PDB file of C-alpha atoms in Angstrom:
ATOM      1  CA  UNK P   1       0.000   0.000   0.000  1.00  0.00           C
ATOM      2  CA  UNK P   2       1.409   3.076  -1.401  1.00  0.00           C
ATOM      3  CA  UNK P   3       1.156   6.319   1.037  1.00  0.00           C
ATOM      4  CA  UNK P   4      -0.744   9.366  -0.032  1.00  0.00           C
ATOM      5  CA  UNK P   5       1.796  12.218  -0.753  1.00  0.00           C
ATOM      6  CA  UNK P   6       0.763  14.276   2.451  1.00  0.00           C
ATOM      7  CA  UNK P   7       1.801  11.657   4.491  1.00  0.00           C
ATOM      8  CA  UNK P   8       5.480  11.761   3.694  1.00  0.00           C
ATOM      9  CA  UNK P   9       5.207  15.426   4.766  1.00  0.00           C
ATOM     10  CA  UNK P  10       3.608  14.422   8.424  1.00  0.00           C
ATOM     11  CA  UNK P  11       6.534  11.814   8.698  1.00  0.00           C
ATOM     12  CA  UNK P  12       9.176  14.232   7.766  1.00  0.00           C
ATOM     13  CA  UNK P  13       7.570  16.887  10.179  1.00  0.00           C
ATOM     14  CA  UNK P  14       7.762  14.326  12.728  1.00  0.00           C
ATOM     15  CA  UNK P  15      10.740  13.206  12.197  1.00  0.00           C
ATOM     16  CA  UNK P  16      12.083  16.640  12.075  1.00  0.00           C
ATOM     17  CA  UNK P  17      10.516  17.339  15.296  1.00  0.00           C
ATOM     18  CA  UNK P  18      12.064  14.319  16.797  1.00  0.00           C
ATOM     19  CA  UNK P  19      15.769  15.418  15.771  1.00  0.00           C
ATOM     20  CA  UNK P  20      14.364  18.369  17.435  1.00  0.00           C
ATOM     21  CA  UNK P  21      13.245  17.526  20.805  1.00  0.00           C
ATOM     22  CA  UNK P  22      15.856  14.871  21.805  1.00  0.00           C
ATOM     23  CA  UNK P  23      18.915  17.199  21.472  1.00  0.00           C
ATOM     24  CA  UNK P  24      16.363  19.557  23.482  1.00  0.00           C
ATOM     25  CA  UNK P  25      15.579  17.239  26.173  1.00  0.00           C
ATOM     26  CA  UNK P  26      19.050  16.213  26.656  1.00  0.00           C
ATOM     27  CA  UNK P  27      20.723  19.590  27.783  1.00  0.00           C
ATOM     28  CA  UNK P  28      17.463  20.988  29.300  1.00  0.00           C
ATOM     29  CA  UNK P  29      15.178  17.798  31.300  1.00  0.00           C
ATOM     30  CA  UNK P  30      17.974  15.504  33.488  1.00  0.00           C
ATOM     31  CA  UNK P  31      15.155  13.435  34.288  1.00  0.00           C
ATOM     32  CA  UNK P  32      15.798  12.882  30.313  1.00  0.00           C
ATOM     33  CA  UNK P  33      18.835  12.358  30.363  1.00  0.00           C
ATOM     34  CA  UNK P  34      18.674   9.967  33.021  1.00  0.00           C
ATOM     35  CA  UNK P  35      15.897   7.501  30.824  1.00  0.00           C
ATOM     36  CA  UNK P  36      18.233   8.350  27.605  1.00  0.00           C
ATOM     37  CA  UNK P  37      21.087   6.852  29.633  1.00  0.00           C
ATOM     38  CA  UNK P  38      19.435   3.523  31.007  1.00  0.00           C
ATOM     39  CA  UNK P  39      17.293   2.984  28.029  1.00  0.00           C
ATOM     40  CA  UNK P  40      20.631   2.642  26.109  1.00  0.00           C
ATOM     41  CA  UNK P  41      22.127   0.679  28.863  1.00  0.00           C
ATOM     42  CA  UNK P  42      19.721  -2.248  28.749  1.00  0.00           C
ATOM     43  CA  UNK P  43      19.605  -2.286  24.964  1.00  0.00           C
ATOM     44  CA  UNK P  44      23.324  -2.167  24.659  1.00  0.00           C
ATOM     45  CA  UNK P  45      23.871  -5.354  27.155  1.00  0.00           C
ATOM     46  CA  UNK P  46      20.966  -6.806  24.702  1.00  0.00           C
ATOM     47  CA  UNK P  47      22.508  -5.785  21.749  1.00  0.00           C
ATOM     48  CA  UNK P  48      26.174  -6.949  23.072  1.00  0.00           C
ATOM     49  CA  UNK P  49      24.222 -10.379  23.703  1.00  0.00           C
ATOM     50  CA  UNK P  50      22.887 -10.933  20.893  1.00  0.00           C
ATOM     51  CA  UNK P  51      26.621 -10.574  19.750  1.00  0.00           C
ATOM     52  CA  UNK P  52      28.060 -13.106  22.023  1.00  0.00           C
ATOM     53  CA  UNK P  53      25.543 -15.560  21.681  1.00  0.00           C
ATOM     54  CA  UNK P  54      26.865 -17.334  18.378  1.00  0.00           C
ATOM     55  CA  UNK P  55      30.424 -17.114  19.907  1.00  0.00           C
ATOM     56  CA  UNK P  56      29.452 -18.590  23.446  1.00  0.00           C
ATOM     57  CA  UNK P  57      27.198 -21.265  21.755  1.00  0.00           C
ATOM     58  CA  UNK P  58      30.533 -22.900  19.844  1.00  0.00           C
ATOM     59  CA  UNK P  59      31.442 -24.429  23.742  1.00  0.00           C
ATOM     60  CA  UNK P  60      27.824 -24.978  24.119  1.00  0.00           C
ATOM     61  CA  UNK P  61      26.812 -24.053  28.497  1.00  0.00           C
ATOM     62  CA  UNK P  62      29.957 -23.203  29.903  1.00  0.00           C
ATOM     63  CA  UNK P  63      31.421 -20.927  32.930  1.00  0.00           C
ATOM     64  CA  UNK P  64      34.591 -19.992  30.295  1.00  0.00           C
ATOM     65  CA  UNK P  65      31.908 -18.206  27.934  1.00  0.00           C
ATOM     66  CA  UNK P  66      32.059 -15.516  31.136  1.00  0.00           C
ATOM     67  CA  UNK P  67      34.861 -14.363  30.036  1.00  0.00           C
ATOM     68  CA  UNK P  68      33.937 -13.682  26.071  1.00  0.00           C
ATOM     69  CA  UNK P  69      30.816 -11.385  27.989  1.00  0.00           C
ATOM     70  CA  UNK P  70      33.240 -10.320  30.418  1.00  0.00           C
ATOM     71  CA  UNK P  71      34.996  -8.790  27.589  1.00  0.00           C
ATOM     72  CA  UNK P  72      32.545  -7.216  25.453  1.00  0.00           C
ATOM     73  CA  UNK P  73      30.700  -5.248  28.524  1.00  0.00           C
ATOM     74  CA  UNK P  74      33.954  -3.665  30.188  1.00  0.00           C
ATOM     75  CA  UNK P  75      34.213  -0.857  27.388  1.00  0.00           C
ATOM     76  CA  UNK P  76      30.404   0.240  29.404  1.00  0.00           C
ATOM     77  CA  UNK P  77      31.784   1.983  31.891  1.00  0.00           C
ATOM     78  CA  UNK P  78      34.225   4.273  29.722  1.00  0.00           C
ATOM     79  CA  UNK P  79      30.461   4.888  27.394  1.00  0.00           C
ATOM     80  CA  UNK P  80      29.021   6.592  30.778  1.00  0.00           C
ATOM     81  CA  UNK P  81      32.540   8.134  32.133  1.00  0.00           C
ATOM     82  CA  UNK P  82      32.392   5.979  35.044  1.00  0.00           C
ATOM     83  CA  UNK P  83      35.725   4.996  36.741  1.00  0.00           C
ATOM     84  CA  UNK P  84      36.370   1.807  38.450  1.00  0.00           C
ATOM     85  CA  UNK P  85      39.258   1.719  40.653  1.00  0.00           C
ATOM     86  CA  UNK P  86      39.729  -1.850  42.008  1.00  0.00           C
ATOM     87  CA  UNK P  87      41.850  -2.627  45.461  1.00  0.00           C
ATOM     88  CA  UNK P  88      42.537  -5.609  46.947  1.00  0.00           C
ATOM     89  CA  UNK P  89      42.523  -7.692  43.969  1.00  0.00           C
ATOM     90  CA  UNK P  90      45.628  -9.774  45.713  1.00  0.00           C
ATOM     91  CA  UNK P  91      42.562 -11.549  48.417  1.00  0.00           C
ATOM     92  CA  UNK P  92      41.451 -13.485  45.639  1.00  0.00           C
ATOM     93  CA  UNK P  93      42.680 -16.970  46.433  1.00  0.00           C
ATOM     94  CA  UNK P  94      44.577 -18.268  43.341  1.00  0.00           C
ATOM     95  CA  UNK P  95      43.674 -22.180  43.348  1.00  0.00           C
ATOM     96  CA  UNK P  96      40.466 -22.988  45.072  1.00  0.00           C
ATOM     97  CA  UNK P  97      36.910 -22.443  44.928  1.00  0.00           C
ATOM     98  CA  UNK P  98      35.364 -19.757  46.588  1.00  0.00           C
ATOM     99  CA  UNK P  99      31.616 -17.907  47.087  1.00  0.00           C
ATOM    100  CA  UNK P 100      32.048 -14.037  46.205  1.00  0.00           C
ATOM    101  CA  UNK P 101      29.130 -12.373  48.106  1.00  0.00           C
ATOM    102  CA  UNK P 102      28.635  -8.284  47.089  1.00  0.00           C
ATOM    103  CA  UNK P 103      26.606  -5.568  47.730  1.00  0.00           C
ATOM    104  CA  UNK P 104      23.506  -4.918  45.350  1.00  0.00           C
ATOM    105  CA  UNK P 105      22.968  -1.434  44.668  1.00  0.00           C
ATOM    106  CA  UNK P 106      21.373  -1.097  41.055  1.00  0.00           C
ATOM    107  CA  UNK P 107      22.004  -2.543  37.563  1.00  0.00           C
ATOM    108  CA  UNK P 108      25.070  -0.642  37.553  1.00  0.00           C
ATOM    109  CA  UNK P 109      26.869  -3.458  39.798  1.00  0.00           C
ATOM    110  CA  UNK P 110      27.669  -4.859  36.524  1.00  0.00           C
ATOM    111  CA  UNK P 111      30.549  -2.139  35.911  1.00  0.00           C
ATOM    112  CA  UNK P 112      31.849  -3.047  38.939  1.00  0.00           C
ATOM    113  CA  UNK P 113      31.814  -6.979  39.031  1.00  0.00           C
ATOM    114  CA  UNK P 114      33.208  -7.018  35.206  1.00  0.00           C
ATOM    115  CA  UNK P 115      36.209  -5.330  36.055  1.00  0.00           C
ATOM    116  CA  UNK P 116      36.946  -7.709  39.026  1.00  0.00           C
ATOM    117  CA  UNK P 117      35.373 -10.571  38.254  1.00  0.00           C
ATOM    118  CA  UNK P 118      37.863 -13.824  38.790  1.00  0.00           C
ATOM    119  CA  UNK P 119      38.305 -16.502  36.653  1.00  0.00           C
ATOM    120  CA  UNK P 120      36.149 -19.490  36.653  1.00  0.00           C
ATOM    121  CA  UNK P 121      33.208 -17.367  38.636  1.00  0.00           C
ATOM    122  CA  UNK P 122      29.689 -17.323  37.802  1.00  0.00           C
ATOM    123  CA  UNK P 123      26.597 -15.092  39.255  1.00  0.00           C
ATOM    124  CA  UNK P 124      23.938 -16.565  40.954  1.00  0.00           C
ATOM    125  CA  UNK P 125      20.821 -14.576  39.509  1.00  0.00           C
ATOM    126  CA  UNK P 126      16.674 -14.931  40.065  1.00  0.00           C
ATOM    127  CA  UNK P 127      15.560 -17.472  37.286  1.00  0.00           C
ATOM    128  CA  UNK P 128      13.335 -14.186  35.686  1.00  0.00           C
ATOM    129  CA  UNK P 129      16.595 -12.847  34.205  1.00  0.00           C
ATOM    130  CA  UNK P 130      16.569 -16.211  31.799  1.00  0.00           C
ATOM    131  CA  UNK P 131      13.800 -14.970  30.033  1.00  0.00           C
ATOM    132  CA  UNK P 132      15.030 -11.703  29.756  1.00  0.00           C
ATOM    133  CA  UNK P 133      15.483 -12.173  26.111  1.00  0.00           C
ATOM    134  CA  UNK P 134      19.211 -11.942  24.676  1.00  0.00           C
ATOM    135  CA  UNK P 135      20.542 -11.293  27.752  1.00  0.00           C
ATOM    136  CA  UNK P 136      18.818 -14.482  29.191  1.00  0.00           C
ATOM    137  CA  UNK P 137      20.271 -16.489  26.701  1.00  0.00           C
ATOM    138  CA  UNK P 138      23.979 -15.426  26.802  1.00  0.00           C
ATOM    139  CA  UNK P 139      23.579 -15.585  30.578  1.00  0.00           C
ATOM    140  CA  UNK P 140      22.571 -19.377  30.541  1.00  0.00           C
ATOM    141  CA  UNK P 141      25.274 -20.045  27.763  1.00  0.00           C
ATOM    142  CA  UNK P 142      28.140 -18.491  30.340  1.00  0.00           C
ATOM    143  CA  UNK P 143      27.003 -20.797  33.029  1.00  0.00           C
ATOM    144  CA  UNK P 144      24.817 -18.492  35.287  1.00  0.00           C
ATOM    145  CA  UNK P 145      23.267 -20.308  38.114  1.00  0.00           C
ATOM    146  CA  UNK P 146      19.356 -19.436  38.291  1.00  0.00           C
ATOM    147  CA  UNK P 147      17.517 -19.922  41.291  1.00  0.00           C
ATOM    148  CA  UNK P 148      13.765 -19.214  41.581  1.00  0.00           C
ATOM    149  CA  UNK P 149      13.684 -17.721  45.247  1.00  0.00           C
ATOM    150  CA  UNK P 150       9.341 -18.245  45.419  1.00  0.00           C
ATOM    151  CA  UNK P 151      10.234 -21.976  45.951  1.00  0.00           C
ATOM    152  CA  UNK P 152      12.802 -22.060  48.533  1.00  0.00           C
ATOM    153  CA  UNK P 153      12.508 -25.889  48.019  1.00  0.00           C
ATOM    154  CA  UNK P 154      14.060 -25.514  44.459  1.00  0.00           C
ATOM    155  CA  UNK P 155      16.691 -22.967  45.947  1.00  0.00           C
ATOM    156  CA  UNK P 156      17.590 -25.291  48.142  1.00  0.00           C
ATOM    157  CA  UNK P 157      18.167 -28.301  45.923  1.00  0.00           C
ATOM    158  CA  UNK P 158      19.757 -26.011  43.422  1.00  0.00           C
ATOM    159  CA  UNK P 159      22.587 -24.707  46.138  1.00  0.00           C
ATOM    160  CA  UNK P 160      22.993 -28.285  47.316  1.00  0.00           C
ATOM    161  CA  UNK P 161      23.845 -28.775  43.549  1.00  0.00           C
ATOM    162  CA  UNK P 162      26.290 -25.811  43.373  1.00  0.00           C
ATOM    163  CA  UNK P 163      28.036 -26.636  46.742  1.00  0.00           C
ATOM    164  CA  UNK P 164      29.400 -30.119  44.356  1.00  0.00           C
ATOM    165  CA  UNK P 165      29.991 -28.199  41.266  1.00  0.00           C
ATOM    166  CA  UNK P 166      32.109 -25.674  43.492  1.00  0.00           C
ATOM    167  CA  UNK P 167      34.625 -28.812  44.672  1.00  0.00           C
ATOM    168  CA  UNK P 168      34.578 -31.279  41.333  1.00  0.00           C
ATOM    169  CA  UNK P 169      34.772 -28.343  38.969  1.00  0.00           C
ATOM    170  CA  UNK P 170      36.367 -25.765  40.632  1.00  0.00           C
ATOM    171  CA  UNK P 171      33.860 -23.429  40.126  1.00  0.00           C
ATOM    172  CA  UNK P 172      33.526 -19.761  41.670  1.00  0.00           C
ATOM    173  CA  UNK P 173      30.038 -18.020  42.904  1.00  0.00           C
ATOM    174  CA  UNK P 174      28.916 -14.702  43.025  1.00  0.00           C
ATOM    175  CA  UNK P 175      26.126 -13.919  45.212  1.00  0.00           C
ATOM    176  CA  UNK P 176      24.007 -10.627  45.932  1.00  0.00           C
ATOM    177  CA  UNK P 177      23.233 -11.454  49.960  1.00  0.00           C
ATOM    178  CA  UNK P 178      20.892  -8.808  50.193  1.00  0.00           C
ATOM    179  CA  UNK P 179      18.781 -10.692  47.338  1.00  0.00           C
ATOM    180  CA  UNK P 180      17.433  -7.160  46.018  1.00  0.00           C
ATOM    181  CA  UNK P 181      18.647  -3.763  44.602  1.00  0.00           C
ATOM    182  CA  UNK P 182      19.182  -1.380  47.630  1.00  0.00           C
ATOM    183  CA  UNK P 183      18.666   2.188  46.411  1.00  0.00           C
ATOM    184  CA  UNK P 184      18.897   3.676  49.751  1.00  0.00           C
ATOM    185  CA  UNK P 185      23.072   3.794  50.168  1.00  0.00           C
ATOM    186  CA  UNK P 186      23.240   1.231  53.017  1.00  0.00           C
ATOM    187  CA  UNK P 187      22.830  -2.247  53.075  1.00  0.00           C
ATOM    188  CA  UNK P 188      19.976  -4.229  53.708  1.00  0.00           C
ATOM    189  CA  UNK P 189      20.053  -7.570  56.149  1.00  0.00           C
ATOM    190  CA  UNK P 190      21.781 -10.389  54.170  1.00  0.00           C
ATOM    191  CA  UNK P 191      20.476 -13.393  53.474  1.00  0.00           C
ATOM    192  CA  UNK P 192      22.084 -16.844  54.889  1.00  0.00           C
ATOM    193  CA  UNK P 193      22.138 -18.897  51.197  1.00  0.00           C
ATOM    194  CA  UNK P 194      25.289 -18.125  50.549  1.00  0.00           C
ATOM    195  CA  UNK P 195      27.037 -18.336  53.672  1.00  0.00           C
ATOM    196  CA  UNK P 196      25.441 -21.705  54.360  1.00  0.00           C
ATOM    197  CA  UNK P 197      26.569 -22.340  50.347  1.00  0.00           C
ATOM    198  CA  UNK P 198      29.952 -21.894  51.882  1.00  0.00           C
ATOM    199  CA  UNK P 199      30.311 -23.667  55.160  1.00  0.00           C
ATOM    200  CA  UNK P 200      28.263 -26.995  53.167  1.00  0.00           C
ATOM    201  CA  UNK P 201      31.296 -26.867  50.535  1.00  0.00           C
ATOM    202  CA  UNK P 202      33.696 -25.572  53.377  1.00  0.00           C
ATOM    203  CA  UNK P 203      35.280 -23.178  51.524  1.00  0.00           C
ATOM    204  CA  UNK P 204      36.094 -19.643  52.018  1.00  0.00           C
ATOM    205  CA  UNK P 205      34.083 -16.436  51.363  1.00  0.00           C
ATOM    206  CA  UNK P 206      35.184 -13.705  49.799  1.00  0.00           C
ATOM    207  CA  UNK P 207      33.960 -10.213  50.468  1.00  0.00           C
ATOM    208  CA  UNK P 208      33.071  -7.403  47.733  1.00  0.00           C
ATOM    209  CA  UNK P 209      32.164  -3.427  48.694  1.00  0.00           C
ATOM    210  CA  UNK P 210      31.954  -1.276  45.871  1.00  0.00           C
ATOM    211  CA  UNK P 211      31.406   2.136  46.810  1.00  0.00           C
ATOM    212  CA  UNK P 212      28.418   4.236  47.079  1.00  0.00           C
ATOM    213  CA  UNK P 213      27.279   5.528  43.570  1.00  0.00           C
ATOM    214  CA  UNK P 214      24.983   8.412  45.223  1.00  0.00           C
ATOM    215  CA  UNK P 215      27.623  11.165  43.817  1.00  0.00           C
ATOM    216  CA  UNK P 216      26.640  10.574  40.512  1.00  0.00           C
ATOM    217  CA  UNK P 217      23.923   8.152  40.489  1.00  0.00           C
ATOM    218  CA  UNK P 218      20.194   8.047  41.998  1.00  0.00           C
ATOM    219  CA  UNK P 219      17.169   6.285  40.481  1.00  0.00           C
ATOM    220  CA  UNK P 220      15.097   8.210  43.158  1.00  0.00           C
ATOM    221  CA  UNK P 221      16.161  11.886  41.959  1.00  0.00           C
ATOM    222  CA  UNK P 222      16.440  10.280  38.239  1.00  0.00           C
ATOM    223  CA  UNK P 223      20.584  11.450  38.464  1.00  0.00           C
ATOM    224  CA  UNK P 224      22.864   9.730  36.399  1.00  0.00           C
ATOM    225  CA  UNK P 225      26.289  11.590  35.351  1.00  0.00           C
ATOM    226  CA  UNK P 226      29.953  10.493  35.277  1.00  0.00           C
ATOM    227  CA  UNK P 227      31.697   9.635  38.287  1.00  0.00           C
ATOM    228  CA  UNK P 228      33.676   7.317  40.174  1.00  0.00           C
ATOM    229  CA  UNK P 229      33.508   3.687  41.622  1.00  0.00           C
ATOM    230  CA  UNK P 230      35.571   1.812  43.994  1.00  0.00           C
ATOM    231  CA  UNK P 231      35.536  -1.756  44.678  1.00  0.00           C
ATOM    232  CA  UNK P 232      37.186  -3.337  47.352  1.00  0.00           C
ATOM    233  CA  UNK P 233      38.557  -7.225  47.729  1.00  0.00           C
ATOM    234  CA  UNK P 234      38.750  -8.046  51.301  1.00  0.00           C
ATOM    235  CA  UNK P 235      40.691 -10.547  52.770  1.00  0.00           C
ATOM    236  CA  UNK P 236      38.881 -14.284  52.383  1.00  0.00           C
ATOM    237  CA  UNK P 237      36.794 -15.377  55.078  1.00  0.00           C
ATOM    238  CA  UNK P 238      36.990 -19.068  56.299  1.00  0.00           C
ATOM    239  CA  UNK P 239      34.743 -21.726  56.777  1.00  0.00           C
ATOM    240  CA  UNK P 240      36.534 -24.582  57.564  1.00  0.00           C
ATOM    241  CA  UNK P 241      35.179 -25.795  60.161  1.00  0.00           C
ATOM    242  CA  UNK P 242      32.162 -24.377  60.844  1.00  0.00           C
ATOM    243  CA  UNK P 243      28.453 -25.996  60.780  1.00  0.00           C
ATOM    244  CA  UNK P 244      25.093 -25.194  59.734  1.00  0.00           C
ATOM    245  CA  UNK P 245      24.599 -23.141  63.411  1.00  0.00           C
ATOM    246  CA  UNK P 246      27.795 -21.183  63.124  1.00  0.00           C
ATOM    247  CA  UNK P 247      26.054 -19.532  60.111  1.00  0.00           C
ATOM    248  CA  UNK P 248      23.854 -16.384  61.038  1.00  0.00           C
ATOM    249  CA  UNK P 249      27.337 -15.432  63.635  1.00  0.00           C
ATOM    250  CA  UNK P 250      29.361 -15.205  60.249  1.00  0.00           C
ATOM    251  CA  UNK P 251      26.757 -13.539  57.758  1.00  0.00           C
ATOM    252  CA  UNK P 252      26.474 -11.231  60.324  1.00  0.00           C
ATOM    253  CA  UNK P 253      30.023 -10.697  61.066  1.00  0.00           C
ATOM    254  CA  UNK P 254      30.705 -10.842  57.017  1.00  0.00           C
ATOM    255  CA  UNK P 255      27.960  -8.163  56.792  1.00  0.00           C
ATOM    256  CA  UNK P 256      29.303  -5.869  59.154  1.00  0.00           C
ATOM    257  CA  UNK P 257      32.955  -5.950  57.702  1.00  0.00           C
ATOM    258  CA  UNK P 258      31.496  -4.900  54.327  1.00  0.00           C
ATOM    259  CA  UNK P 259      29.664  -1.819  56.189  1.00  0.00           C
ATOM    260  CA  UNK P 260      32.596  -0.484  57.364  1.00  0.00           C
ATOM    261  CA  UNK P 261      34.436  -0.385  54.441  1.00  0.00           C
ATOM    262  CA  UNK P 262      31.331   0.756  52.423  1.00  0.00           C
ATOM    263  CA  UNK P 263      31.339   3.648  54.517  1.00  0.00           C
ATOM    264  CA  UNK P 264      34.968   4.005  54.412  1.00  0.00           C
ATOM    265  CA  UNK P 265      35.749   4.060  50.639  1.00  0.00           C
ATOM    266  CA  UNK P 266      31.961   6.022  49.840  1.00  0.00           C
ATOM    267  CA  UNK P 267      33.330   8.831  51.984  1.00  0.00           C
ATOM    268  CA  UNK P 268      37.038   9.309  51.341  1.00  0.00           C
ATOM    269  CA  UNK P 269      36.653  11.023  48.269  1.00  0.00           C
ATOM    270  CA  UNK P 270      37.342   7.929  45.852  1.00  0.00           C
ATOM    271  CA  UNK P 271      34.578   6.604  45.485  1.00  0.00           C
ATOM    272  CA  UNK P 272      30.527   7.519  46.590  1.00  0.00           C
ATOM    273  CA  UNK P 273      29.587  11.477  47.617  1.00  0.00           C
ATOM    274  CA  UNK P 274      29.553  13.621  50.959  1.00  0.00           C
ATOM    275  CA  UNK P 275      25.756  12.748  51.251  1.00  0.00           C
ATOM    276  CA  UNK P 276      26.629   9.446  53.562  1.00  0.00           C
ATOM    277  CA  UNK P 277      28.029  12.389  55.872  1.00  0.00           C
ATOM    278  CA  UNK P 278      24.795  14.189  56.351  1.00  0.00           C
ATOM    279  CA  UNK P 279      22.574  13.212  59.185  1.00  0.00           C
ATOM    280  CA  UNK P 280      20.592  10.270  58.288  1.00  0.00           C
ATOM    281  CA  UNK P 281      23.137   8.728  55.661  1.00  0.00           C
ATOM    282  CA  UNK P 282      24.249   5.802  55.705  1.00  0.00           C
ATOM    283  CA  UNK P 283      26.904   7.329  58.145  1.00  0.00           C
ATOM    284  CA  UNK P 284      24.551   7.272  61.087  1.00  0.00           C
ATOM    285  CA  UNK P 285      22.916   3.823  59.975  1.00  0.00           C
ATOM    286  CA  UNK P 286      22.669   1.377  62.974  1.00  0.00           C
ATOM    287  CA  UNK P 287      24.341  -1.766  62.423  1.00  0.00           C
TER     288      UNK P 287
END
């Protein structure tokens, strides 16, 4: 079906108008600028998946496809102007398997766990991020662990699962404790899964912090500029040892470790902004 001459003219006008308003919106609206900015973050990751899913699906599911995403999402952060400055890198033990457990923040994590993230090491991620189209896909193909956290039977089962696949295949975790995105520049009470992960497979856990992104950005004020990121190794954390009781005394003591150094590195100036200084940051959050 042909269209009528006029209606070229209405498309071009729109069009027009389009080229128009975005430029417009951009330097005038942040709140703009802020859905310009994750709108093209999500598509990119889906775009970059699409990408890596012919080249991950040569080894068929596998944890080394991590690294092929690995390296086609670290360029991300230099797209936003976001530095990552990574310390403690020398905690990771070289030889053995290991559960990573990090603070959640926002989507953004990813920056950060890309440019640490050791070898061998998968994410353990809700099961709704499989059908999350491309991203879903490349996600399964790198060996991402899904667990479906309404049935805590399944979850379970599926960490009995991983707690083998960590000692025959030398596998590493990474695990969000505080199963959600915390927007509020604390940390929310962890969850036990993957400290009792650890002490079933005795083997250490390894600590994460990266540093507040409230300096540059905040879903709530719909902020997002360039800035700067710090994540922090700590020292491994053992569990040799230790039984199923000993486990809310160490995801408590893990938890509090990582609070002190979030607070540290989001308030030295490296990393995070002065806001965790004013009364009711995360400064004057109880423990």
């Amino acid at each position: 079906m042909e269209l009528w001459p006029g209606a070229w003219t209405v498309l071009l006008l729109l069009f027009l108008l389009l080229l128009f308003l975005l430029p417009t919106l951009w330097f005038c609206s942040p709140s703009a600028k802020y859905f310009f900015k994750m709108a093209f973050y999500n598509g990119w990751i889906l775009f970059l998946a699409v990408l890596a899913i012919p080249v991950c699906a040569v080894r068929g599911r596998n944890v080394e496809n991590m690294k092929i995403l690995r390296l086609m999402l670290l360029h991300i952060k230099y797209l936003y102007g976001i530095r990552v400055e990574v310390r403690g890198a020398h905690h990771f033990p070289p030889s053995q398997p290991y559960v990573v457990v990090s603070n959640h923040q926002s989507s953004l994590d990813l920056l950060g766990m890309m440019e640490v993230l050791p070898g061998r090491c998968v994410p353990i991620a809700k099961r709704e991020l499989l059908w999350a189209g491309s991203a879903g896909l490349a996600c399964w193909l790198a060996g991402v662990i899904f667990i479906d956290r309404k049935r805590t039977g399944d979850a379970i089962s599926v960490m009995s699962e991983v707690a083998q696949t960590l000692l025959t295949q030398d596998v590493r975790v990474w695990v969000f404790p505080e199963g959600t995105r915390n927007h509020n520049g604390s940390m929310l009470p962890f969850k036990r899964g993957a400290f009792h992960l650890a002490v079933q497979a005795q083997v250490p856990i390894v600590p994460i912090v990266m540093s507040s992104y409230q300096d540059f950005y905040c879903k709530k004020e719909r902020r997002f500029t360039s800035g700067r990121c710090q994540v922090r190794v700590l020292p491994p954390v053992p569990t040799e040892g230790l039984a199923p009781d000993d486990v809310p005394a160490l995801a408590d003591r893990v938890r509090h470790s990582m609070l002190t150094i979030f607070r540290e590195i989001s308030t030295d100036g490296r990393g995070g902004g002065d806001y965790l200084k004013k009364p009711g940051g995360v400064g004057e959050a109880r423990l």
